[in-house]
Amino acid sequence: MIILAGVPLGNPGDATDRLRDALQKADVVAAEDTRRAKRLAADLGITISGQVIRFDDVTEQRQVPAVVDRARAGDTVLLVTDGGMPSVSDPGYRLVVAAIAAEIPVEVLPGPSAVTTALTLSGLPSDRFCFEGFLPHAPGKRRATYASLATEPRTMVFFESPRRIGSSLQDAVAAFGAERPAAVCRELTKTHEEVRRGTLGELAIWAADGLLGEITVVVGGAPRPGPDDVPEPAELARRVALAEAGGVPRKEAMRAVAGAVGVPRSVVYDAVQAAKHAP
């Protein structure tokens, strides 16, 4: 069979007894980082008896057939990532699909997840949320992603690089507004864990020079606009222009802005046309 196991985000004490047992007994341990897997075993005071192989974003596609063959031959294969659940913005999805197609049993050992941990710590509504994974590296694509979510009513969870967090939060301000509530969670479960809550504007200033560690960002969903919340035409046109600058087609940008503020698209269209002819 193939087992996918959630591993600690940083604190070895979060390892379950089932994970300890699987690490010791699996015939093959497919690890995103073989050194981290061995270090985790050492921290837990156990020994990995099976073969440890590399299974990361670079090697996943070519490793899947070999791993499936090992499982088909009767081996138990354990898949672990650097932290959290496999296949959640980490390797694993392709292996699960291949295993199901080959009628190989797949088992999951539940464990830590940065997504639900950050969501819980954020203090934002958690009854409905969406996970958007890692944001695009390219600024234009990142802005387009944010712009496409401008009207999303659910709480949103993102992964972001510590080097890009400052500029990413600035882009979030442009797409969602400076007053949108959010939280930045850094180094979850580790010694230097930090959770900063506030508005996107406040967080963008705080993180302007970058941060250290692994980062999860949680952003509140779009509020339902009231009759007195419609921005001036110049502001509507500015929001459309920002979305276009991020690579969003104009029609889609106008539709997103209209939905975000609760007005007909024709109102946004008129605002864009007026801005063209403004002195």
PDB file of C-alpha atoms in Angstrom:
ATOM      1  CA  MET A   1       0.000   0.000   0.000  1.00  0.00           C
ATOM      2  CA  ILE A   2       0.922   3.688  -0.146  1.00  0.00           C
ATOM      3  CA  ILE A   3       0.650   5.789   3.001  1.00  0.00           C
ATOM      4  CA  LEU A   4       0.611   9.589   3.038  1.00  0.00           C
ATOM      5  CA  ALA A   5       1.478  10.984   6.449  1.00  0.00           C
ATOM      6  CA  GLY A   6       1.217  14.451   7.928  1.00  0.00           C
ATOM      7  CA  VAL A   7       4.481  15.356   9.658  1.00  0.00           C
ATOM      8  CA  PRO A   8       5.230  18.105  12.203  1.00  0.00           C
ATOM      9  CA  LEU A   9       5.567  21.648  10.863  1.00  0.00           C
ATOM     10  CA  GLY A  10       8.502  22.193  13.183  1.00  0.00           C
ATOM     11  CA  ASN A  11       7.840  20.773  16.623  1.00  0.00           C
ATOM     12  CA  PRO A  12       8.630  16.999  16.720  1.00  0.00           C
ATOM     13  CA  GLY A  13       6.244  16.685  19.649  1.00  0.00           C
ATOM     14  CA  ASP A  14       3.358  16.970  17.173  1.00  0.00           C
ATOM     15  CA  ALA A  15       4.233  13.585  15.614  1.00  0.00           C
ATOM     16  CA  THR A  16       1.550  10.955  16.095  1.00  0.00           C
ATOM     17  CA  ASP A  17       2.162   7.395  17.267  1.00  0.00           C
ATOM     18  CA  ARG A  18       0.970   6.189  13.867  1.00  0.00           C
ATOM     19  CA  LEU A  19       3.618   8.304  12.120  1.00  0.00           C
ATOM     20  CA  ARG A  20       6.340   6.932  14.415  1.00  0.00           C
ATOM     21  CA  ASP A  21       5.235   3.382  13.688  1.00  0.00           C
ATOM     22  CA  ALA A  22       5.044   3.955   9.924  1.00  0.00           C
ATOM     23  CA  LEU A  23       8.509   5.531   9.780  1.00  0.00           C
ATOM     24  CA  GLN A  24       9.990   2.511  11.527  1.00  0.00           C
ATOM     25  CA  LYS A  25       8.168  -0.185   9.542  1.00  0.00           C
ATOM     26  CA  ALA A  26       7.756   1.149   5.969  1.00  0.00           C
ATOM     27  CA  ASP A  27       9.734  -0.673   3.295  1.00  0.00           C
ATOM     28  CA  VAL A  28      10.235   2.624   1.453  1.00  0.00           C
ATOM     29  CA  VAL A  29      10.141   6.173   2.822  1.00  0.00           C
ATOM     30  CA  ALA A  30       9.649   8.634  -0.026  1.00  0.00           C
ATOM     31  CA  ALA A  31      10.698  12.005   1.390  1.00  0.00           C
ATOM     32  CA  GLU A  32      10.596  15.528   0.024  1.00  0.00           C
ATOM     33  CA  ASP A  33      13.958  16.026   1.746  1.00  0.00           C
ATOM     34  CA  THR A  34      15.727  12.824   2.798  1.00  0.00           C
ATOM     35  CA  ARG A  35      17.891  14.665   5.323  1.00  0.00           C
ATOM     36  CA  ARG A  36      14.863  16.165   7.058  1.00  0.00           C
ATOM     37  CA  ALA A  37      13.157  12.778   7.203  1.00  0.00           C
ATOM     38  CA  LYS A  38      16.203  11.237   8.846  1.00  0.00           C
ATOM     39  CA  ARG A  39      16.519  14.181  11.220  1.00  0.00           C
ATOM     40  CA  LEU A  40      12.847  13.830  12.190  1.00  0.00           C
ATOM     41  CA  ALA A  41      13.409  10.147  12.950  1.00  0.00           C
ATOM     42  CA  ALA A  42      16.413  11.052  15.099  1.00  0.00           C
ATOM     43  CA  ASP A  43      14.402  13.701  16.949  1.00  0.00           C
ATOM     44  CA  LEU A  44      11.730  11.083  17.629  1.00  0.00           C
ATOM     45  CA  GLY A  45      14.312   8.582  18.856  1.00  0.00           C
ATOM     46  CA  ILE A  46      13.471   6.001  16.202  1.00  0.00           C
ATOM     47  CA  THR A  47      15.240   4.341  13.269  1.00  0.00           C
ATOM     48  CA  ILE A  48      14.027   4.200   9.683  1.00  0.00           C
ATOM     49  CA  SER A  49      14.608   0.596   8.614  1.00  0.00           C
ATOM     50  CA  GLY A  50      13.410   0.897   5.017  1.00  0.00           C
ATOM     51  CA  GLN A  51      14.978   2.554   1.981  1.00  0.00           C
ATOM     52  CA  VAL A  52      14.780   6.365   1.978  1.00  0.00           C
ATOM     53  CA  ILE A  53      14.344   7.936  -1.463  1.00  0.00           C
ATOM     54  CA  ARG A  54      13.976  11.499  -2.707  1.00  0.00           C
ATOM     55  CA  PHE A  55      10.454  12.459  -3.765  1.00  0.00           C
ATOM     56  CA  ASP A  56      10.159  16.222  -4.307  1.00  0.00           C
ATOM     57  CA  ASP A  57       8.786  18.630  -6.919  1.00  0.00           C
ATOM     58  CA  VAL A  58      11.746  17.923  -9.202  1.00  0.00           C
ATOM     59  CA  THR A  59      11.710  14.133  -8.991  1.00  0.00           C
ATOM     60  CA  GLU A  60       8.016  13.374  -8.365  1.00  0.00           C
ATOM     61  CA  GLN A  61       6.941  12.819 -11.955  1.00  0.00           C
ATOM     62  CA  ARG A  62       9.727  10.377 -12.771  1.00  0.00           C
ATOM     63  CA  GLN A  63       9.581   8.642  -9.379  1.00  0.00           C
ATOM     64  CA  VAL A  64       5.855   7.862  -9.471  1.00  0.00           C
ATOM     65  CA  PRO A  65       6.085   4.747 -11.732  1.00  0.00           C
ATOM     66  CA  ALA A  66       8.898   3.233  -9.645  1.00  0.00           C
ATOM     67  CA  VAL A  67       7.075   3.917  -6.377  1.00  0.00           C
ATOM     68  CA  VAL A  68       3.848   2.413  -7.726  1.00  0.00           C
ATOM     69  CA  ASP A  69       5.804  -0.665  -8.879  1.00  0.00           C
ATOM     70  CA  ARG A  70       7.259  -1.097  -5.385  1.00  0.00           C
ATOM     71  CA  ALA A  71       3.783  -0.931  -3.855  1.00  0.00           C
ATOM     72  CA  ARG A  72       2.389  -3.305  -6.474  1.00  0.00           C
ATOM     73  CA  ALA A  73       5.155  -5.776  -5.575  1.00  0.00           C
ATOM     74  CA  GLY A  74       3.983  -5.769  -1.969  1.00  0.00           C
ATOM     75  CA  ASP A  75       6.057  -3.043  -0.330  1.00  0.00           C
ATOM     76  CA  THR A  76       4.603  -0.463   2.011  1.00  0.00           C
ATOM     77  CA  VAL A  77       5.573   3.017   0.804  1.00  0.00           C
ATOM     78  CA  LEU A  78       5.380   5.969   3.191  1.00  0.00           C
ATOM     79  CA  LEU A  79       5.296   9.479   1.698  1.00  0.00           C
ATOM     80  CA  VAL A  80       6.346  12.413   3.886  1.00  0.00           C
ATOM     81  CA  THR A  81       7.032  16.076   3.131  1.00  0.00           C
ATOM     82  CA  ASP A  82       9.169  18.658   4.921  1.00  0.00           C
ATOM     83  CA  GLY A  83       6.146  19.564   7.041  1.00  0.00           C
ATOM     84  CA  GLY A  84       2.379  19.249   6.898  1.00  0.00           C
ATOM     85  CA  MET A  85       0.269  17.027   4.654  1.00  0.00           C
ATOM     86  CA  PRO A  86       1.512  15.561   1.359  1.00  0.00           C
ATOM     87  CA  SER A  87      -0.248  16.847  -1.794  1.00  0.00           C
ATOM     88  CA  VAL A  88      -1.308  20.127  -0.093  1.00  0.00           C
ATOM     89  CA  SER A  89       1.022  22.410  -2.097  1.00  0.00           C
ATOM     90  CA  ASP A  90       3.555  19.594  -1.716  1.00  0.00           C
ATOM     91  CA  PRO A  91       4.353  16.394  -3.650  1.00  0.00           C
ATOM     92  CA  GLY A  92       1.799  13.596  -3.470  1.00  0.00           C
ATOM     93  CA  TYR A  93      -1.107  14.330  -5.800  1.00  0.00           C
ATOM     94  CA  ARG A  94       0.380  12.533  -8.829  1.00  0.00           C
ATOM     95  CA  LEU A  95       1.241   9.511  -6.713  1.00  0.00           C
ATOM     96  CA  VAL A  96      -2.293   9.230  -5.331  1.00  0.00           C
ATOM     97  CA  VAL A  97      -3.796   9.437  -8.826  1.00  0.00           C
ATOM     98  CA  ALA A  98      -1.418   6.755 -10.129  1.00  0.00           C
ATOM     99  CA  ALA A  99      -2.052   4.502  -7.148  1.00  0.00           C
ATOM    100  CA  ILE A 100      -5.824   4.740  -7.549  1.00  0.00           C
ATOM    101  CA  ALA A 101      -5.498   3.938 -11.256  1.00  0.00           C
ATOM    102  CA  ALA A 102      -3.366   0.896 -10.387  1.00  0.00           C
ATOM    103  CA  GLU A 103      -5.882  -0.180  -7.703  1.00  0.00           C
ATOM    104  CA  ILE A 104      -3.255   0.087  -4.976  1.00  0.00           C
ATOM    105  CA  PRO A 105      -4.624   0.856  -1.496  1.00  0.00           C
ATOM    106  CA  VAL A 106      -3.930   4.412  -0.315  1.00  0.00           C
ATOM    107  CA  GLU A 107      -4.015   5.335   3.365  1.00  0.00           C
ATOM    108  CA  VAL A 108      -3.632   8.717   5.077  1.00  0.00           C
ATOM    109  CA  LEU A 109      -2.216   9.295   8.530  1.00  0.00           C
ATOM    110  CA  PRO A 110      -3.767  12.646   9.543  1.00  0.00           C
ATOM    111  CA  GLY A 111      -1.426  15.198  10.988  1.00  0.00           C
ATOM    112  CA  PRO A 112      -0.361  18.846  11.120  1.00  0.00           C
ATOM    113  CA  SER A 113      -1.316  21.319   8.408  1.00  0.00           C
ATOM    114  CA  ALA A 114      -0.121  24.909   8.098  1.00  0.00           C
ATOM    115  CA  VAL A 115      -3.407  25.787   6.368  1.00  0.00           C
ATOM    116  CA  THR A 116      -5.772  24.933   9.209  1.00  0.00           C
ATOM    117  CA  THR A 117      -3.274  25.975  11.893  1.00  0.00           C
ATOM    118  CA  ALA A 118      -2.936  29.488  10.447  1.00  0.00           C
ATOM    119  CA  LEU A 119      -6.672  29.734   9.788  1.00  0.00           C
ATOM    120  CA  THR A 120      -7.424  28.919  13.412  1.00  0.00           C
ATOM    121  CA  LEU A 121      -4.817  31.358  14.748  1.00  0.00           C
ATOM    122  CA  SER A 122      -5.895  34.206  12.454  1.00  0.00           C
ATOM    123  CA  GLY A 123      -9.080  35.004  14.342  1.00  0.00           C
ATOM    124  CA  LEU A 124     -10.886  35.350  10.997  1.00  0.00           C
ATOM    125  CA  PRO A 125     -14.080  33.451  10.052  1.00  0.00           C
ATOM    126  CA  SER A 126     -13.268  29.779   9.527  1.00  0.00           C
ATOM    127  CA  ASP A 127     -16.686  28.300   8.756  1.00  0.00           C
ATOM    128  CA  ARG A 128     -15.968  28.751   5.039  1.00  0.00           C
ATOM    129  CA  PHE A 129     -12.508  29.279   3.563  1.00  0.00           C
ATOM    130  CA  CYS A 130     -10.483  28.655   0.430  1.00  0.00           C
ATOM    131  CA  PHE A 131      -6.824  27.657   0.136  1.00  0.00           C
ATOM    132  CA  GLU A 132      -4.938  29.242  -2.768  1.00  0.00           C
ATOM    133  CA  GLY A 133      -1.532  27.629  -2.187  1.00  0.00           C
ATOM    134  CA  PHE A 134       1.692  29.400  -3.150  1.00  0.00           C
ATOM    135  CA  LEU A 135       1.211  32.735  -4.874  1.00  0.00           C
ATOM    136  CA  PRO A 136       2.898  33.205  -8.276  1.00  0.00           C
ATOM    137  CA  HIS A 137       6.495  34.459  -8.199  1.00  0.00           C
ATOM    138  CA  ALA A 138       6.039  36.969 -11.024  1.00  0.00           C
ATOM    139  CA  PRO A 139       4.550  40.262  -9.772  1.00  0.00           C
ATOM    140  CA  GLY A 140       2.100  40.559 -12.666  1.00  0.00           C
ATOM    141  CA  LYS A 141       0.707  37.062 -12.201  1.00  0.00           C
ATOM    142  CA  ARG A 142       0.508  37.578  -8.451  1.00  0.00           C
ATOM    143  CA  ARG A 143      -1.503  40.786  -8.910  1.00  0.00           C
ATOM    144  CA  ALA A 144      -3.777  38.986 -11.359  1.00  0.00           C
ATOM    145  CA  THR A 145      -4.376  36.224  -8.799  1.00  0.00           C
ATOM    146  CA  TYR A 146      -5.285  38.751  -6.121  1.00  0.00           C
ATOM    147  CA  ALA A 147      -7.495  40.688  -8.535  1.00  0.00           C
ATOM    148  CA  SER A 148      -9.395  37.525  -9.470  1.00  0.00           C
ATOM    149  CA  LEU A 149     -10.185  37.026  -5.769  1.00  0.00           C
ATOM    150  CA  ALA A 150     -11.370  40.584  -5.085  1.00  0.00           C
ATOM    151  CA  THR A 151     -14.985  39.447  -4.634  1.00  0.00           C
ATOM    152  CA  GLU A 152     -14.253  36.137  -2.872  1.00  0.00           C
ATOM    153  CA  PRO A 153     -16.487  36.106   0.241  1.00  0.00           C
ATOM    154  CA  ARG A 154     -14.658  33.278   2.026  1.00  0.00           C
ATOM    155  CA  THR A 155     -11.555  33.673   4.181  1.00  0.00           C
ATOM    156  CA  MET A 156      -8.495  33.049   1.995  1.00  0.00           C
ATOM    157  CA  VAL A 157      -5.262  31.253   2.922  1.00  0.00           C
ATOM    158  CA  PHE A 158      -2.009  31.671   0.966  1.00  0.00           C
ATOM    159  CA  PHE A 159       1.592  30.497   1.230  1.00  0.00           C
ATOM    160  CA  GLU A 160       4.221  33.147   0.491  1.00  0.00           C
ATOM    161  CA  SER A 161       8.003  33.436   0.342  1.00  0.00           C
ATOM    162  CA  PRO A 162       9.698  35.488   3.103  1.00  0.00           C
ATOM    163  CA  ARG A 163      11.561  37.418   0.391  1.00  0.00           C
ATOM    164  CA  ARG A 164       8.368  38.401  -1.428  1.00  0.00           C
ATOM    165  CA  ILE A 165       6.019  38.932   1.506  1.00  0.00           C
ATOM    166  CA  GLY A 166       6.468  42.731   1.577  1.00  0.00           C
ATOM    167  CA  SER A 167       5.642  43.332  -2.088  1.00  0.00           C
ATOM    168  CA  SER A 168       2.962  40.628  -1.977  1.00  0.00           C
ATOM    169  CA  LEU A 169       1.099  42.355   0.844  1.00  0.00           C
ATOM    170  CA  GLN A 170       1.318  45.657  -1.053  1.00  0.00           C
ATOM    171  CA  ASP A 171      -0.325  43.936  -4.018  1.00  0.00           C
ATOM    172  CA  ALA A 172      -2.979  42.559  -1.664  1.00  0.00           C
ATOM    173  CA  VAL A 173      -3.695  46.093  -0.446  1.00  0.00           C
ATOM    174  CA  ALA A 174      -4.203  47.220  -4.048  1.00  0.00           C
ATOM    175  CA  ALA A 175      -6.592  44.341  -4.758  1.00  0.00           C
ATOM    176  CA  PHE A 176      -8.534  44.070  -1.487  1.00  0.00           C
ATOM    177  CA  GLY A 177      -8.126  47.488   0.109  1.00  0.00           C
ATOM    178  CA  ALA A 178      -5.958  48.627   3.001  1.00  0.00           C
ATOM    179  CA  GLU A 179      -8.679  48.011   5.608  1.00  0.00           C
ATOM    180  CA  ARG A 180      -9.256  44.312   4.831  1.00  0.00           C
ATOM    181  CA  PRO A 181      -8.493  42.234   7.975  1.00  0.00           C
ATOM    182  CA  ALA A 182      -5.680  39.723   7.690  1.00  0.00           C
ATOM    183  CA  ALA A 183      -3.048  37.771   9.601  1.00  0.00           C
ATOM    184  CA  VAL A 184       0.527  36.780   8.811  1.00  0.00           C
ATOM    185  CA  CYS A 185       1.663  33.561  10.503  1.00  0.00           C
ATOM    186  CA  ARG A 186       5.390  32.876  10.604  1.00  0.00           C
ATOM    187  CA  GLU A 187       7.319  29.769  11.684  1.00  0.00           C
ATOM    188  CA  LEU A 188       4.233  27.927  12.919  1.00  0.00           C
ATOM    189  CA  THR A 189       4.869  25.571  15.877  1.00  0.00           C
ATOM    190  CA  LYS A 190       8.566  26.488  15.898  1.00  0.00           C
ATOM    191  CA  THR A 191      10.610  28.328  18.524  1.00  0.00           C
ATOM    192  CA  HIS A 192      10.171  31.699  16.840  1.00  0.00           C
ATOM    193  CA  GLU A 193       6.489  31.349  15.947  1.00  0.00           C
ATOM    194  CA  GLU A 194       4.835  34.707  15.364  1.00  0.00           C
ATOM    195  CA  VAL A 195       1.287  35.676  14.434  1.00  0.00           C
ATOM    196  CA  ARG A 196       0.649  39.295  13.460  1.00  0.00           C
ATOM    197  CA  ARG A 197      -2.979  40.349  13.021  1.00  0.00           C
ATOM    198  CA  GLY A 198      -4.288  43.639  11.643  1.00  0.00           C
ATOM    199  CA  THR A 199      -5.387  45.284   8.432  1.00  0.00           C
ATOM    200  CA  LEU A 200      -3.601  44.575   5.169  1.00  0.00           C
ATOM    201  CA  GLY A 201      -2.327  48.156   5.192  1.00  0.00           C
ATOM    202  CA  GLU A 202      -0.782  47.726   8.650  1.00  0.00           C
ATOM    203  CA  LEU A 203       0.718  44.350   7.787  1.00  0.00           C
ATOM    204  CA  ALA A 204       2.188  45.646   4.510  1.00  0.00           C
ATOM    205  CA  ILE A 205       4.052  48.363   6.409  1.00  0.00           C
ATOM    206  CA  TRP A 206       5.230  45.885   9.068  1.00  0.00           C
ATOM    207  CA  ALA A 207       6.567  43.394   6.480  1.00  0.00           C
ATOM    208  CA  ALA A 208       7.922  45.944   4.000  1.00  0.00           C
ATOM    209  CA  ASP A 209      11.548  44.874   4.509  1.00  0.00           C
ATOM    210  CA  GLY A 210      10.778  41.153   4.347  1.00  0.00           C
ATOM    211  CA  LEU A 211      10.519  38.493   7.018  1.00  0.00           C
ATOM    212  CA  LEU A 212      12.279  35.289   7.966  1.00  0.00           C
ATOM    213  CA  GLY A 213      10.909  31.766   8.023  1.00  0.00           C
ATOM    214  CA  GLU A 214       7.981  29.929   6.469  1.00  0.00           C
ATOM    215  CA  ILE A 215       4.939  32.178   6.043  1.00  0.00           C
ATOM    216  CA  THR A 216       1.203  31.613   5.769  1.00  0.00           C
ATOM    217  CA  VAL A 217      -1.081  34.562   5.035  1.00  0.00           C
ATOM    218  CA  VAL A 218      -4.779  34.607   5.939  1.00  0.00           C
ATOM    219  CA  VAL A 219      -7.043  37.304   4.446  1.00  0.00           C
ATOM    220  CA  GLY A 220     -10.648  38.010   5.337  1.00  0.00           C
ATOM    221  CA  GLY A 221     -13.246  37.559   2.612  1.00  0.00           C
ATOM    222  CA  ALA A 222     -14.898  40.410   0.753  1.00  0.00           C
ATOM    223  CA  PRO A 223     -17.568  42.126   2.882  1.00  0.00           C
ATOM    224  CA  ARG A 224     -21.033  42.552   1.488  1.00  0.00           C
ATOM    225  CA  PRO A 225     -21.140  46.174   0.297  1.00  0.00           C
ATOM    226  CA  GLY A 226     -23.728  48.543   1.713  1.00  0.00           C
ATOM    227  CA  PRO A 227     -25.542  51.310  -0.169  1.00  0.00           C
ATOM    228  CA  ASP A 228     -23.120  53.941   1.161  1.00  0.00           C
ATOM    229  CA  ASP A 229     -19.944  51.993   0.395  1.00  0.00           C
ATOM    230  CA  VAL A 230     -19.715  52.601  -3.364  1.00  0.00           C
ATOM    231  CA  PRO A 231     -16.416  54.346  -4.219  1.00  0.00           C
ATOM    232  CA  GLU A 232     -16.233  57.439  -6.390  1.00  0.00           C
ATOM    233  CA  PRO A 233     -15.932  56.853 -10.165  1.00  0.00           C
ATOM    234  CA  ALA A 234     -12.240  57.800 -10.112  1.00  0.00           C
ATOM    235  CA  GLU A 235     -11.596  55.092  -7.503  1.00  0.00           C
ATOM    236  CA  LEU A 236     -13.506  52.521  -9.543  1.00  0.00           C
ATOM    237  CA  ALA A 237     -11.383  53.363 -12.568  1.00  0.00           C
ATOM    238  CA  ARG A 238      -8.218  53.146 -10.457  1.00  0.00           C
ATOM    239  CA  ARG A 239      -9.094  49.653  -9.255  1.00  0.00           C
ATOM    240  CA  VAL A 240      -9.736  48.497 -12.816  1.00  0.00           C
ATOM    241  CA  ALA A 241      -6.392  49.960 -13.905  1.00  0.00           C
ATOM    242  CA  LEU A 242      -4.582  48.140 -11.079  1.00  0.00           C
ATOM    243  CA  ALA A 243      -6.139  44.837 -12.083  1.00  0.00           C
ATOM    244  CA  GLU A 244      -5.228  45.438 -15.733  1.00  0.00           C
ATOM    245  CA  ALA A 245      -1.647  46.228 -14.732  1.00  0.00           C
ATOM    246  CA  GLY A 246      -1.546  42.828 -13.073  1.00  0.00           C
ATOM    247  CA  GLY A 247      -2.552  41.091 -16.296  1.00  0.00           C
ATOM    248  CA  VAL A 248      -6.319  40.817 -15.853  1.00  0.00           C
ATOM    249  CA  PRO A 249      -8.281  41.495 -19.071  1.00  0.00           C
ATOM    250  CA  ARG A 250     -10.285  44.719 -18.902  1.00  0.00           C
ATOM    251  CA  LYS A 251     -13.721  43.077 -19.106  1.00  0.00           C
ATOM    252  CA  GLU A 252     -12.806  40.655 -16.318  1.00  0.00           C
ATOM    253  CA  ALA A 253     -11.333  43.488 -14.252  1.00  0.00           C
ATOM    254  CA  MET A 254     -14.507  45.569 -14.586  1.00  0.00           C
ATOM    255  CA  ARG A 255     -16.645  42.568 -13.674  1.00  0.00           C
ATOM    256  CA  ALA A 256     -14.510  41.897 -10.571  1.00  0.00           C
ATOM    257  CA  VAL A 257     -14.608  45.520  -9.412  1.00  0.00           C
ATOM    258  CA  ALA A 258     -18.349  45.728  -9.999  1.00  0.00           C
ATOM    259  CA  GLY A 259     -18.921  42.587  -7.959  1.00  0.00           C
ATOM    260  CA  ALA A 260     -16.638  43.777  -5.152  1.00  0.00           C
ATOM    261  CA  VAL A 261     -18.514  47.055  -4.655  1.00  0.00           C
ATOM    262  CA  GLY A 262     -21.986  45.774  -5.513  1.00  0.00           C
ATOM    263  CA  VAL A 263     -22.809  47.891  -8.556  1.00  0.00           C
ATOM    264  CA  PRO A 264     -23.792  47.014 -12.141  1.00  0.00           C
ATOM    265  CA  ARG A 265     -20.863  46.557 -14.509  1.00  0.00           C
ATOM    266  CA  SER A 266     -22.186  49.470 -16.551  1.00  0.00           C
ATOM    267  CA  VAL A 267     -21.378  51.818 -13.652  1.00  0.00           C
ATOM    268  CA  VAL A 268     -17.755  50.666 -13.639  1.00  0.00           C
ATOM    269  CA  TYR A 269     -17.625  50.871 -17.446  1.00  0.00           C
ATOM    270  CA  ASP A 270     -18.837  54.474 -17.328  1.00  0.00           C
ATOM    271  CA  ALA A 271     -16.210  55.277 -14.688  1.00  0.00           C
ATOM    272  CA  VAL A 272     -13.438  53.828 -16.850  1.00  0.00           C
ATOM    273  CA  GLN A 273     -14.633  55.774 -19.869  1.00  0.00           C
ATOM    274  CA  ALA A 274     -14.822  58.985 -17.830  1.00  0.00           C
ATOM    275  CA  ALA A 275     -11.272  58.476 -16.590  1.00  0.00           C
ATOM    276  CA  LYS A 276     -10.047  58.212 -20.172  1.00  0.00           C
ATOM    277  CA  HIS A 277     -11.328  61.687 -20.924  1.00  0.00           C
ATOM    278  CA  ALA A 278     -10.431  63.279 -17.597  1.00  0.00           C
ATOM    279  CA  PRO A 279      -8.002  66.200 -17.886  1.00  0.00           C
TER     280      PRO A 279
END
